[in-house]
């Protein structure tokens, strides 16, 4: 019975599943194992934790078996429950008892991804360094783009069930998202010496980009109505990264245009300046304490946290 119902199906599944890790991830983890101190800690969301400890042989903040784990460090704070309120309704919950402060690891790392405040992110990460070890690394990976609804939820969670756009029970799993859309068509517009790129969102909604010699304009098309997007990041024909800003635009946020124009990602205001956005989409631009180390195929970007 065991052979028929468990072993044979599991064996067939494993043989047909293919590789679990992509070459980019495997190369990144191998590089970490060969080029970082054995005492180094690698911080990122929990999903790749087991792979980091097994292949890179480095400690992690948490993994799939320790999503609910906590971290306790000495503190001078008074005993009791402390709720620190930060930007974008972020809540950091700290339980203090007998000179020790305990936090949830998933809350800590989610905050470092979601906050716009680099100092806050670094202050949290300091607590995860090993004693007498000067190395802490941070991974920003492409899978976290699609998981933003979860790390924005856990970073804004409130123990008293305070209602806000993220942490209420009704909104669990429905928080802030990066909206991705693929190119449907590129159409010449001769009278403007431009090209129109269309990225459908479903229904009658699409993002439209007009590219001419003078730059790019971006719109959200809703039926027959076109409304402007306030910020657009793109790479011009000369290969220079540029940001177009329209303060009077109706849609607030950032439209990130892949250099190939095959993909766009719209970021709502809550995500456009987050630490993760700056690490993953802009290679750490504007951040002082995250030193870019390497990039493996756009899948995995590694930073050293300068403490």
Short mmCIF file of C-alpha atoms in Angstrom, two decimals:
data_model
loop_
_atom_site.label_atom_id
_atom_site.label_comp_id
_atom_site.label_asym_id
_atom_site.label_seq_id
_atom_site.Cartn_x
_atom_site.Cartn_y
_atom_site.Cartn_z
CA UNK A 1 0.00 0.00 0.00
CA UNK A 2 2.80 2.41 0.88
CA UNK A 3 4.57 1.63 -2.39
CA UNK A 4 1.42 2.09 -4.49
CA UNK A 5 0.01 5.21 -2.88
CA UNK A 6 3.13 7.11 -1.80
CA UNK A 7 6.48 5.93 -3.12
CA UNK A 8 5.64 5.35 -6.80
CA UNK A 9 3.71 8.64 -7.28
CA UNK A 10 6.39 10.60 -5.42
CA UNK A 11 9.14 8.99 -7.50
CA UNK A 12 7.33 9.78 -10.76
CA UNK A 13 6.71 13.35 -9.67
CA UNK A 14 10.33 13.93 -8.71
CA UNK A 15 11.63 12.54 -12.01
CA UNK A 16 9.37 14.77 -14.06
CA UNK A 17 9.68 17.94 -12.02
CA UNK A 18 12.93 19.24 -13.52
CA UNK A 19 15.33 21.45 -11.60
CA UNK A 20 14.03 23.34 -8.58
CA UNK A 21 16.60 26.13 -8.68
CA UNK A 22 17.33 28.13 -11.81
CA UNK A 23 20.95 28.56 -12.92
CA UNK A 24 20.84 32.18 -11.73
CA UNK A 25 19.91 31.21 -8.18
CA UNK A 26 22.40 28.33 -8.10
CA UNK A 27 25.24 30.54 -9.36
CA UNK A 28 24.35 33.24 -6.81
CA UNK A 29 24.33 30.81 -3.89
CA UNK A 30 27.57 29.21 -5.04
CA UNK A 31 29.19 32.67 -5.26
CA UNK A 32 28.04 33.47 -1.72
CA UNK A 33 29.52 30.22 -0.42
CA UNK A 34 32.87 30.93 -2.08
CA UNK A 35 33.18 34.69 -1.48
CA UNK A 36 31.69 35.56 1.90
CA UNK A 37 32.83 34.90 5.44
CA UNK A 38 31.50 31.66 6.99
CA UNK A 39 29.98 33.77 9.78
CA UNK A 40 28.01 35.96 7.34
CA UNK A 41 24.22 36.17 7.54
CA UNK A 42 22.07 36.47 4.41
CA UNK A 43 18.83 38.40 4.88
CA UNK A 44 15.84 38.15 2.56
CA UNK A 45 12.25 36.91 2.70
CA UNK A 46 11.75 33.37 4.00
CA UNK A 47 11.18 31.49 0.72
CA UNK A 48 14.80 30.68 -0.31
CA UNK A 49 16.04 30.18 3.26
CA UNK A 50 16.65 26.42 3.04
CA UNK A 51 18.51 26.81 -0.27
CA UNK A 52 20.77 29.49 1.21
CA UNK A 53 21.71 27.35 4.21
CA UNK A 54 22.18 24.18 2.11
CA UNK A 55 23.99 25.54 -0.95
CA UNK A 56 25.54 28.82 0.18
CA UNK A 57 26.11 27.34 3.67
CA UNK A 58 25.30 30.64 5.33
CA UNK A 59 22.93 31.53 8.14
CA UNK A 60 19.62 33.18 7.26
CA UNK A 61 17.11 35.29 9.16
CA UNK A 62 14.35 32.73 8.63
CA UNK A 63 13.13 30.02 6.25
CA UNK A 64 10.09 27.94 5.40
CA UNK A 65 10.23 26.09 8.71
CA UNK A 66 10.59 29.22 10.83
CA UNK A 67 8.17 31.76 9.38
CA UNK A 68 6.78 32.38 12.88
CA UNK A 69 10.18 32.55 14.57
CA UNK A 70 11.20 35.45 16.79
CA UNK A 71 14.40 37.33 17.54
CA UNK A 72 15.42 38.45 21.03
CA UNK A 73 18.13 41.04 21.72
CA UNK A 74 19.11 43.09 24.80
CA UNK A 75 17.39 46.47 25.20
CA UNK A 76 17.04 49.41 27.55
CA UNK A 77 13.33 49.77 26.79
CA UNK A 78 10.73 49.38 29.53
CA UNK A 79 8.87 46.10 29.92
CA UNK A 80 5.66 45.75 27.95
CA UNK A 81 4.41 45.80 24.36
CA UNK A 82 5.80 48.61 22.24
CA UNK A 83 4.29 49.41 18.84
CA UNK A 84 6.48 51.67 16.72
CA UNK A 85 4.64 53.47 13.92
CA UNK A 86 6.64 54.28 10.82
CA UNK A 87 6.02 55.46 7.26
CA UNK A 88 3.12 54.05 5.21
CA UNK A 89 1.34 52.74 8.34
CA UNK A 90 4.16 50.32 9.08
CA UNK A 91 3.95 48.85 12.58
CA UNK A 92 6.90 47.27 14.34
CA UNK A 93 5.77 45.26 17.36
CA UNK A 94 8.34 44.78 20.15
CA UNK A 95 7.72 42.71 23.27
CA UNK A 96 10.07 43.71 26.11
CA UNK A 97 10.66 41.65 29.23
CA UNK A 98 13.54 41.66 31.72
CA UNK A 99 15.81 43.77 29.50
CA UNK A 100 15.21 41.73 26.33
CA UNK A 101 13.31 42.85 23.23
CA UNK A 102 11.56 40.23 21.09
CA UNK A 103 10.30 40.82 17.55
CA UNK A 104 8.80 38.59 14.85
CA UNK A 105 11.30 37.91 12.11
CA UNK A 106 8.66 38.08 9.37
CA UNK A 107 7.59 41.51 10.62
CA UNK A 108 11.22 42.71 10.72
CA UNK A 109 12.18 41.60 7.21
CA UNK A 110 8.87 42.70 5.70
CA UNK A 111 9.52 46.18 7.11
CA UNK A 112 13.00 46.31 5.56
CA UNK A 113 11.42 45.56 2.18
CA UNK A 114 8.48 47.97 2.42
CA UNK A 115 9.84 51.03 4.23
CA UNK A 116 11.15 54.10 2.42
CA UNK A 117 13.41 54.74 5.42
CA UNK A 118 16.85 53.21 4.82
CA UNK A 119 17.96 54.02 8.40
CA UNK A 120 15.04 52.03 9.81
CA UNK A 121 15.88 49.06 7.58
CA UNK A 122 19.53 49.06 8.64
CA UNK A 123 18.67 49.43 12.35
CA UNK A 124 16.50 46.31 12.09
CA UNK A 125 19.10 44.32 10.16
CA UNK A 126 21.80 45.07 12.74
CA UNK A 127 19.98 42.78 15.16
CA UNK A 128 20.61 39.78 12.90
CA UNK A 129 24.38 40.00 12.68
CA UNK A 130 26.39 37.27 14.35
CA UNK A 131 28.59 38.44 17.24
CA UNK A 132 32.12 39.42 16.20
CA UNK A 133 31.20 39.09 12.50
CA UNK A 134 31.21 42.11 10.23
CA UNK A 135 29.30 40.66 7.26
CA UNK A 136 25.60 40.87 6.54
CA UNK A 137 24.17 40.47 3.04
CA UNK A 138 20.76 41.21 1.56
CA UNK A 139 19.08 39.56 -1.44
CA UNK A 140 16.54 41.36 -3.62
CA UNK A 141 15.09 38.78 -6.02
CA UNK A 142 12.55 38.86 -8.83
CA UNK A 143 10.12 36.51 -7.06
CA UNK A 144 9.53 39.19 -4.41
CA UNK A 145 7.90 41.43 -7.03
CA UNK A 146 4.92 39.08 -7.16
CA UNK A 147 4.93 38.56 -3.38
CA UNK A 148 4.67 42.23 -2.42
CA UNK A 149 1.07 41.73 -1.30
CA UNK A 150 2.41 39.57 1.54
CA UNK A 151 5.41 41.52 2.76
CA UNK A 152 3.40 44.75 2.71
CA UNK A 153 0.75 42.96 4.79
CA UNK A 154 3.14 41.62 7.42
CA UNK A 155 4.97 44.95 7.73
CA UNK A 156 1.74 46.78 8.54
CA UNK A 157 0.10 44.15 10.76
CA UNK A 158 -1.24 45.45 14.08
CA UNK A 159 -1.85 43.22 17.13
CA UNK A 160 -5.06 45.05 18.02
CA UNK A 161 -6.63 44.57 14.61
CA UNK A 162 -6.49 48.24 13.71
CA UNK A 163 -8.19 48.77 10.37
CA UNK A 164 -5.95 50.08 7.63
CA UNK A 165 -5.61 49.31 3.91
CA UNK A 166 -3.16 46.47 4.54
CA UNK A 167 -3.49 44.84 7.91
CA UNK A 168 -7.23 44.35 8.29
CA UNK A 169 -8.40 40.75 8.12
CA UNK A 170 -10.60 41.52 5.13
CA UNK A 171 -7.60 42.81 3.16
CA UNK A 172 -5.22 39.97 3.99
CA UNK A 173 -3.53 38.98 0.74
CA UNK A 174 -4.95 42.03 -1.06
CA UNK A 175 -2.39 44.65 -0.20
CA UNK A 176 0.00 46.65 -2.36
CA UNK A 177 1.06 45.07 -5.64
CA UNK A 178 3.39 45.76 -8.52
CA UNK A 179 1.13 45.65 -11.59
CA UNK A 180 2.86 43.87 -14.46
CA UNK A 181 1.76 44.00 -18.09
CA UNK A 182 3.27 42.63 -21.29
CA UNK A 183 3.45 44.35 -24.65
CA UNK A 184 0.51 43.57 -26.94
CA UNK A 185 1.48 45.69 -29.93
CA UNK A 186 3.64 48.57 -31.11
CA UNK A 187 1.95 50.92 -33.58
CA UNK A 188 3.61 53.71 -35.59
CA UNK A 189 2.03 57.17 -35.24
CA UNK A 190 3.41 59.00 -38.33
CA UNK A 191 1.86 62.42 -37.67
CA UNK A 192 3.73 62.64 -34.35
CA UNK A 193 6.82 60.75 -35.53
CA UNK A 194 6.19 58.40 -32.62
CA UNK A 195 5.42 54.80 -31.71
CA UNK A 196 2.51 53.80 -29.50
CA UNK A 197 3.02 50.78 -27.22
CA UNK A 198 -0.04 49.04 -25.74
CA UNK A 199 0.02 46.97 -22.52
CA UNK A 200 -3.43 45.53 -21.72
CA UNK A 201 -4.53 45.12 -18.11
CA UNK A 202 -7.81 43.35 -18.75
CA UNK A 203 -11.22 44.52 -19.78
CA UNK A 204 -10.96 47.86 -21.54
CA UNK A 205 -7.98 49.09 -19.49
CA UNK A 206 -4.46 49.40 -20.86
CA UNK A 207 -1.29 51.34 -20.26
CA UNK A 208 -0.27 53.28 -23.36
CA UNK A 209 3.23 54.63 -23.97
CA UNK A 210 3.98 57.17 -26.71
CA UNK A 211 7.66 57.34 -27.60
CA UNK A 212 8.99 60.10 -29.83
CA UNK A 213 12.31 61.85 -30.36
CA UNK A 214 11.50 64.17 -27.47
CA UNK A 215 10.87 61.40 -24.93
CA UNK A 216 8.09 59.28 -23.52
CA UNK A 217 4.56 59.97 -22.31
CA UNK A 218 2.52 57.39 -20.42
CA UNK A 219 -1.23 57.08 -20.03
CA UNK A 220 -3.76 54.75 -18.48
CA UNK A 221 -6.50 54.09 -21.02
CA UNK A 222 -9.91 53.38 -19.51
CA UNK A 223 -12.29 52.82 -22.39
CA UNK A 224 -12.07 56.02 -24.44
CA UNK A 225 -10.52 58.04 -21.62
CA UNK A 226 -6.78 58.64 -21.31
CA UNK A 227 -5.25 59.79 -18.00
CA UNK A 228 -1.61 60.62 -17.45
CA UNK A 229 0.85 58.76 -15.18
CA UNK A 230 2.92 61.00 -12.90
CA UNK A 231 6.31 59.25 -13.11
CA UNK A 232 7.86 57.16 -15.88
CA UNK A 233 11.25 55.46 -15.79
CA UNK A 234 12.71 54.34 -19.11
CA UNK A 235 15.97 53.97 -21.01
CA UNK A 236 16.21 56.29 -24.02
CA UNK A 237 17.50 55.42 -27.47
CA UNK A 238 21.04 56.37 -26.43
CA UNK A 239 20.92 53.93 -23.51
CA UNK A 240 20.58 56.62 -20.84
CA UNK A 241 18.18 55.95 -17.93
CA UNK A 242 15.64 58.75 -17.52
CA UNK A 243 12.70 59.68 -15.32
CA UNK A 244 9.84 61.79 -16.65
CA UNK A 245 7.74 63.55 -14.00
CA UNK A 246 4.33 65.15 -14.51
CA UNK A 247 3.20 66.60 -11.16
CA UNK A 248 -0.26 67.43 -12.51
CA UNK A 249 -0.92 63.89 -13.76
CA UNK A 250 -4.09 62.14 -12.66
CA UNK A 251 -2.47 58.76 -11.82
CA UNK A 252 0.08 58.93 -9.02
CA UNK A 253 2.78 56.27 -9.08
CA UNK A 254 5.72 55.10 -11.15
CA UNK A 255 5.60 53.27 -14.47
CA UNK A 256 8.83 51.30 -14.91
CA UNK A 257 9.52 50.45 -18.55
CA UNK A 258 11.82 47.53 -19.29
CA UNK A 259 14.54 48.57 -21.77
CA UNK A 260 13.21 46.00 -24.27
CA UNK A 261 9.71 47.52 -23.89
CA UNK A 262 8.32 44.00 -23.70
CA UNK A 263 7.24 44.56 -20.09
CA UNK A 264 6.09 47.40 -17.88
CA UNK A 265 5.52 47.49 -14.13
CA UNK A 266 3.31 50.06 -12.46
CA UNK A 267 4.20 50.86 -8.86
CA UNK A 268 1.65 52.59 -6.62
CA UNK A 269 2.98 55.47 -4.46
CA UNK A 270 3.37 53.12 -1.48
CA UNK A 271 5.88 50.96 -3.38
CA UNK A 272 7.69 53.33 -5.71
CA UNK A 273 10.30 54.50 -3.15
CA UNK A 274 10.52 51.39 -0.99
CA UNK A 275 13.89 49.88 -0.14
CA UNK A 276 13.04 46.82 -2.24
CA UNK A 277 12.09 48.93 -5.26
CA UNK A 278 15.38 50.81 -5.09
CA UNK A 279 17.38 47.60 -4.61
CA UNK A 280 15.74 45.47 -7.25
CA UNK A 281 14.67 47.90 -9.97
CA UNK A 282 17.38 50.56 -9.57
CA UNK A 283 20.40 48.61 -8.30
CA UNK A 284 20.48 50.46 -5.00
CA UNK A 285 20.43 54.00 -6.43
CA UNK A 286 20.03 56.55 -3.66
CA UNK A 287 20.85 54.09 -0.86
CA UNK A 288 24.00 54.64 1.19
CA UNK A 289 24.16 51.49 3.30
CA UNK A 290 23.49 48.82 0.67
CA UNK A 291 26.56 48.10 -1.44
CA UNK A 292 25.75 46.41 -4.76
CA UNK A 293 27.77 43.20 -5.11
CA UNK A 294 26.46 41.24 -8.08
CA UNK A 295 23.49 40.48 -10.29
CA UNK A 296 22.64 37.07 -11.67
CA UNK A 297 20.42 37.38 -14.74
CA UNK A 298 18.10 39.92 -13.14
CA UNK A 299 16.85 37.09 -10.91
CA UNK A 300 19.03 37.60 -7.86
CA UNK A 301 20.70 40.84 -6.78
CA UNK A 302 23.07 40.70 -3.84
CA UNK A 303 24.01 43.61 -1.56
CA UNK A 304 26.33 43.94 1.38
CA UNK A 305 24.77 45.90 4.22
CA UNK A 306 27.28 48.48 5.41
CA UNK A 307 26.88 48.70 9.17
#
